[in-house]
């Protein structure tokens, strides 16, 4: 059975676009934005995916907005709810309602740099590797079980913008990969709270991304 998914966005929608164009075994039922001006809405429409705006400014508080959002999402009965640049913190009730079917992409190698301004913070911290993370969403922000990560080098002359662009290119690879694994039923939640990808790969892995390269 094809997995049904709803994508939530707030703006540009480049991760959403990567998902829509990846040829995934997924029925994208709807794209929902909390901002009417989100550029991603037009991209979704171009791909023939129905769009809905639920403007958080038209709702009285977080709980009321999340309730309206959940009502719209549930009309589509999705197996998966995908946060693709959705920039609202969700209430605990909302997150629990979608337990184990709510995923997010975050522009950092969690648990490093949760929250905002991840690229500037990575530069300020002097890390030599940075990247992005796809994870299940739990009530604590940016702290749910990690499904997959992609790492990139941080270069000596990077600015937050150049680093963001390097990470974003990997986001566009990583998110479709992770959603494909979810659609194929290959991501297992472990009892220790982590995830495992099935089938498990045997043996040692000796390659590493080293930065700087000298
Ligand atoms: C992406 O870099 C995504 O990782 C980030 O916002 C950007 C959205 O870009 N998400 C977060 O920071 C979530 N807290 P996009 O709209 O072009 O996909």
Short mmCIF file of C-alpha atoms and ligand atoms in Angstrom, two decimals:
data_model
loop_
_atom_site.label_atom_id
_atom_site.label_comp_id
_atom_site.label_asym_id
_atom_site.label_seq_id
_atom_site.Cartn_x
_atom_site.Cartn_y
_atom_site.Cartn_z
CA UNK A 1 0.00 0.00 0.00
CA UNK A 2 1.29 3.45 -0.91
CA UNK A 3 2.09 5.65 2.03
CA UNK A 4 0.03 8.84 2.32
CA UNK A 5 1.81 11.96 3.51
CA UNK A 6 1.00 15.56 4.33
CA UNK A 7 3.81 18.16 4.16
CA UNK A 8 3.89 21.27 6.35
CA UNK A 9 5.90 24.29 5.22
CA UNK A 10 6.39 27.92 6.25
CA UNK A 11 8.37 29.47 3.40
CA UNK A 12 10.62 28.69 0.46
CA UNK A 13 9.70 25.02 0.23
CA UNK A 14 12.91 23.71 -1.33
CA UNK A 15 12.89 20.58 0.84
CA UNK A 16 9.24 20.00 -0.04
CA UNK A 17 10.17 20.38 -3.71
CA UNK A 18 12.97 17.82 -3.33
CA UNK A 19 10.45 15.39 -1.82
CA UNK A 20 7.85 15.97 -4.54
CA UNK A 21 10.44 15.49 -7.29
CA UNK A 22 12.18 12.40 -5.89
CA UNK A 23 9.83 9.82 -7.38
CA UNK A 24 9.01 8.44 -3.95
CA UNK A 25 6.44 5.68 -3.40
CA UNK A 26 4.36 8.23 -1.49
CA UNK A 27 0.98 9.82 -2.16
CA UNK A 28 1.40 13.48 -1.19
CA UNK A 29 -2.17 14.32 -0.20
CA UNK A 30 -1.71 17.97 0.72
CA UNK A 31 0.80 20.74 1.47
CA UNK A 32 -0.16 23.02 4.34
CA UNK A 33 1.50 26.37 5.08
CA UNK A 34 1.05 28.51 8.16
CA UNK A 35 1.99 31.54 6.01
CA UNK A 36 -0.11 32.60 3.02
CA UNK A 37 2.95 34.19 1.37
CA UNK A 38 5.04 30.98 1.46
CA UNK A 39 6.75 30.55 -1.91
CA UNK A 40 6.47 26.78 -1.57
CA UNK A 41 2.69 26.92 -2.08
CA UNK A 42 3.11 27.75 -5.77
CA UNK A 43 5.69 24.99 -6.19
CA UNK A 44 3.30 22.45 -4.65
CA UNK A 45 0.46 23.63 -6.89
CA UNK A 46 2.74 23.28 -9.93
CA UNK A 47 3.25 19.67 -8.92
CA UNK A 48 -0.49 19.14 -8.73
CA UNK A 49 -0.54 18.79 -4.95
CA UNK A 50 -3.50 20.47 -3.17
CA UNK A 51 -2.47 23.33 -0.90
CA UNK A 52 -4.07 24.76 2.22
CA UNK A 53 -3.13 27.84 4.26
CA UNK A 54 -3.77 27.80 7.97
CA UNK A 55 -2.50 31.17 9.10
CA UNK A 56 -1.26 31.03 12.68
CA UNK A 57 -1.95 34.77 13.01
CA UNK A 58 -5.67 34.08 12.53
CA UNK A 59 -5.77 31.81 15.57
CA UNK A 60 -5.90 32.73 19.19
CA UNK A 61 -2.87 30.99 20.63
CA UNK A 62 -0.81 27.90 19.96
CA UNK A 63 -3.43 25.34 21.05
CA UNK A 64 -6.14 26.80 18.78
CA UNK A 65 -3.75 26.90 15.81
CA UNK A 66 -2.55 23.36 16.38
CA UNK A 67 -6.14 22.12 16.70
CA UNK A 68 -7.05 23.71 13.35
CA UNK A 69 -3.90 22.27 11.80
CA UNK A 70 -4.63 18.77 13.13
CA UNK A 71 -8.21 18.93 11.87
CA UNK A 72 -7.00 19.68 8.34
CA UNK A 73 -4.23 17.08 8.47
CA UNK A 74 -6.59 14.37 9.75
CA UNK A 75 -8.99 14.94 6.84
CA UNK A 76 -6.25 13.35 4.71
CA UNK A 77 -5.64 10.43 7.10
CA UNK A 78 -1.89 10.50 6.50
CA UNK A 79 0.55 7.76 7.50
CA UNK A 80 3.26 10.41 7.72
CA UNK A 81 3.31 14.13 8.51
CA UNK A 82 6.46 15.81 7.18
CA UNK A 83 7.78 19.09 8.58
CA UNK A 84 9.78 20.60 5.70
CA UNK A 85 10.90 24.00 6.90
CA UNK A 86 7.86 24.38 9.16
CA UNK A 87 8.92 27.10 11.58
CA UNK A 88 6.35 26.75 14.37
CA UNK A 89 6.88 24.99 17.67
CA UNK A 90 4.07 22.46 18.08
CA UNK A 91 2.12 21.74 21.26
CA UNK A 92 2.67 18.53 23.16
CA UNK A 93 -0.92 17.41 22.38
CA UNK A 94 -0.29 17.83 18.66
CA UNK A 95 3.02 15.98 18.75
CA UNK A 96 1.56 13.09 20.77
CA UNK A 97 -1.38 12.79 18.36
CA UNK A 98 1.13 12.13 15.55
CA UNK A 99 3.56 10.01 17.58
CA UNK A 100 5.86 7.96 15.32
CA UNK A 101 4.43 9.50 12.14
CA UNK A 102 5.77 13.05 12.45
CA UNK A 103 9.23 13.79 11.02
CA UNK A 104 11.32 16.93 10.67
CA UNK A 105 14.48 18.06 8.94
CA UNK A 106 16.81 20.20 11.02
CA UNK A 107 19.81 22.10 9.61
CA UNK A 108 22.43 20.82 12.05
CA UNK A 109 23.92 17.57 13.30
CA UNK A 110 21.64 17.08 16.30
CA UNK A 111 21.96 17.01 19.24
CA UNK A 112 24.33 19.87 18.38
CA UNK A 113 22.64 23.18 17.61
CA UNK A 114 18.94 22.64 18.15
CA UNK A 115 16.79 25.72 17.56
CA UNK A 116 17.49 28.62 15.22
CA UNK A 117 20.54 30.21 13.54
CA UNK A 118 22.29 26.85 13.40
CA UNK A 119 24.85 27.81 10.74
CA UNK A 120 26.06 30.96 12.51
CA UNK A 121 26.23 29.03 15.77
CA UNK A 122 28.22 26.22 14.15
CA UNK A 123 30.71 28.77 12.80
CA UNK A 124 30.95 30.49 16.19
CA UNK A 125 31.61 27.13 17.87
CA UNK A 126 34.42 26.37 15.40
CA UNK A 127 33.17 22.90 14.48
CA UNK A 128 34.80 21.40 11.39
CA UNK A 129 31.82 19.24 10.45
CA UNK A 130 28.22 20.41 10.26
CA UNK A 131 25.17 19.07 8.49
CA UNK A 132 21.53 18.14 8.76
CA UNK A 133 19.32 15.65 10.55
CA UNK A 134 16.02 13.93 9.79
CA UNK A 135 14.32 12.88 13.01
CA UNK A 136 11.02 11.85 14.53
CA UNK A 137 9.37 14.73 16.37
CA UNK A 138 8.79 14.43 20.09
CA UNK A 139 7.50 17.11 22.49
CA UNK A 140 11.02 18.35 23.27
CA UNK A 141 12.07 20.54 20.33
CA UNK A 142 14.70 19.01 17.98
CA UNK A 143 15.30 16.09 20.34
CA UNK A 144 13.41 13.12 18.85
CA UNK A 145 14.93 9.86 17.57
CA UNK A 146 17.39 10.51 14.75
CA UNK A 147 16.64 8.67 11.49
CA UNK A 148 19.51 9.91 9.30
CA UNK A 149 22.17 12.60 9.09
CA UNK A 150 24.38 14.10 6.40
CA UNK A 151 27.65 15.84 7.26
CA UNK A 152 29.52 18.53 5.34
CA UNK A 153 32.90 20.15 5.99
CA UNK A 154 33.02 23.65 7.44
CA UNK A 155 35.54 25.64 5.39
CA UNK A 156 37.86 28.34 6.71
CA UNK A 157 36.22 31.14 4.77
CA UNK A 158 32.62 30.05 5.30
CA UNK A 159 29.90 32.53 6.13
CA UNK A 160 26.52 31.44 7.53
CA UNK A 161 25.21 31.77 3.97
CA UNK A 162 27.84 29.62 2.24
CA UNK A 163 27.55 27.00 4.95
CA UNK A 164 23.74 27.04 4.77
CA UNK A 165 23.89 26.48 1.01
CA UNK A 166 26.27 23.51 1.42
CA UNK A 167 24.02 21.96 4.07
CA UNK A 168 20.86 22.62 2.05
CA UNK A 169 22.22 20.65 -0.92
CA UNK A 170 22.55 17.68 1.44
CA UNK A 171 19.09 18.28 2.94
CA UNK A 172 17.70 17.82 -0.54
CA UNK A 173 19.38 14.41 -0.76
CA UNK A 174 18.84 13.26 2.81
CA UNK A 175 15.15 14.01 3.26
CA UNK A 176 13.94 12.06 0.20
CA UNK A 177 16.21 9.16 1.22
CA UNK A 178 14.80 9.08 4.75
CA UNK A 179 11.19 9.40 3.58
CA UNK A 180 11.78 6.57 1.10
CA UNK A 181 13.02 4.34 3.93
CA UNK A 182 9.98 5.27 6.01
CA UNK A 183 7.66 4.53 3.08
CA UNK A 184 9.35 1.17 2.62
CA UNK A 185 8.88 0.35 6.30
CA UNK A 186 12.64 0.10 6.83
CA UNK A 187 12.95 2.47 9.80
CA UNK A 188 12.50 0.72 13.10
CA UNK A 189 12.17 2.48 16.46
CA UNK A 190 14.38 0.70 18.97
CA UNK A 191 13.48 0.15 22.58
CA UNK A 192 16.36 2.38 23.69
CA UNK A 193 14.67 5.30 21.90
CA UNK A 194 16.92 5.32 18.84
CA UNK A 195 16.15 4.05 15.36
CA UNK A 196 17.62 1.31 13.20
CA UNK A 197 17.55 0.98 9.44
CA UNK A 198 16.54 -2.44 8.14
CA UNK A 199 18.01 -4.64 6.89
CA UNK A 200 20.98 -4.05 9.18
CA UNK A 201 24.36 -3.75 7.47
CA UNK A 202 27.04 -6.15 8.65
CA UNK A 203 30.66 -5.40 9.35
CA UNK A 204 32.87 -2.45 10.13
CA UNK A 205 32.84 0.78 8.21
CA UNK A 206 36.25 2.40 7.94
CA UNK A 207 35.54 5.45 5.83
CA UNK A 208 35.13 8.86 7.43
CA UNK A 209 34.53 12.43 6.39
CA UNK A 210 37.58 14.30 7.74
CA UNK A 211 37.62 18.08 7.82
CA UNK A 212 39.87 19.95 7.18
CA UNK A 213 41.61 17.71 4.69
CA UNK A 214 45.07 19.28 5.24
C1 LIG B 1 15.75 24.22 5.85
O1 LIG B 1 17.13 24.50 5.93
C2 LIG B 1 15.31 23.40 7.05
O2 LIG B 1 16.27 22.49 7.47
C3 LIG B 1 15.09 24.48 8.08
O3 LIG B 1 14.51 25.55 7.39
C4 LIG B 1 14.93 25.51 6.03
C5 LIG B 1 13.69 25.50 5.17
O4 LIG B 1 14.03 25.64 3.82
N1 LIG B 1 14.25 24.01 9.13
C6 LIG B 1 14.34 24.43 10.38
O5 LIG B 1 15.14 25.25 10.76
C7 LIG B 1 13.35 23.79 11.33
N2 LIG B 1 13.52 24.29 12.64
P1 LIG B 1 13.01 25.20 2.70
O6 LIG B 1 11.69 25.92 3.00
O7 LIG B 1 13.61 25.71 1.42
O8 LIG B 1 12.86 23.71 2.73
#
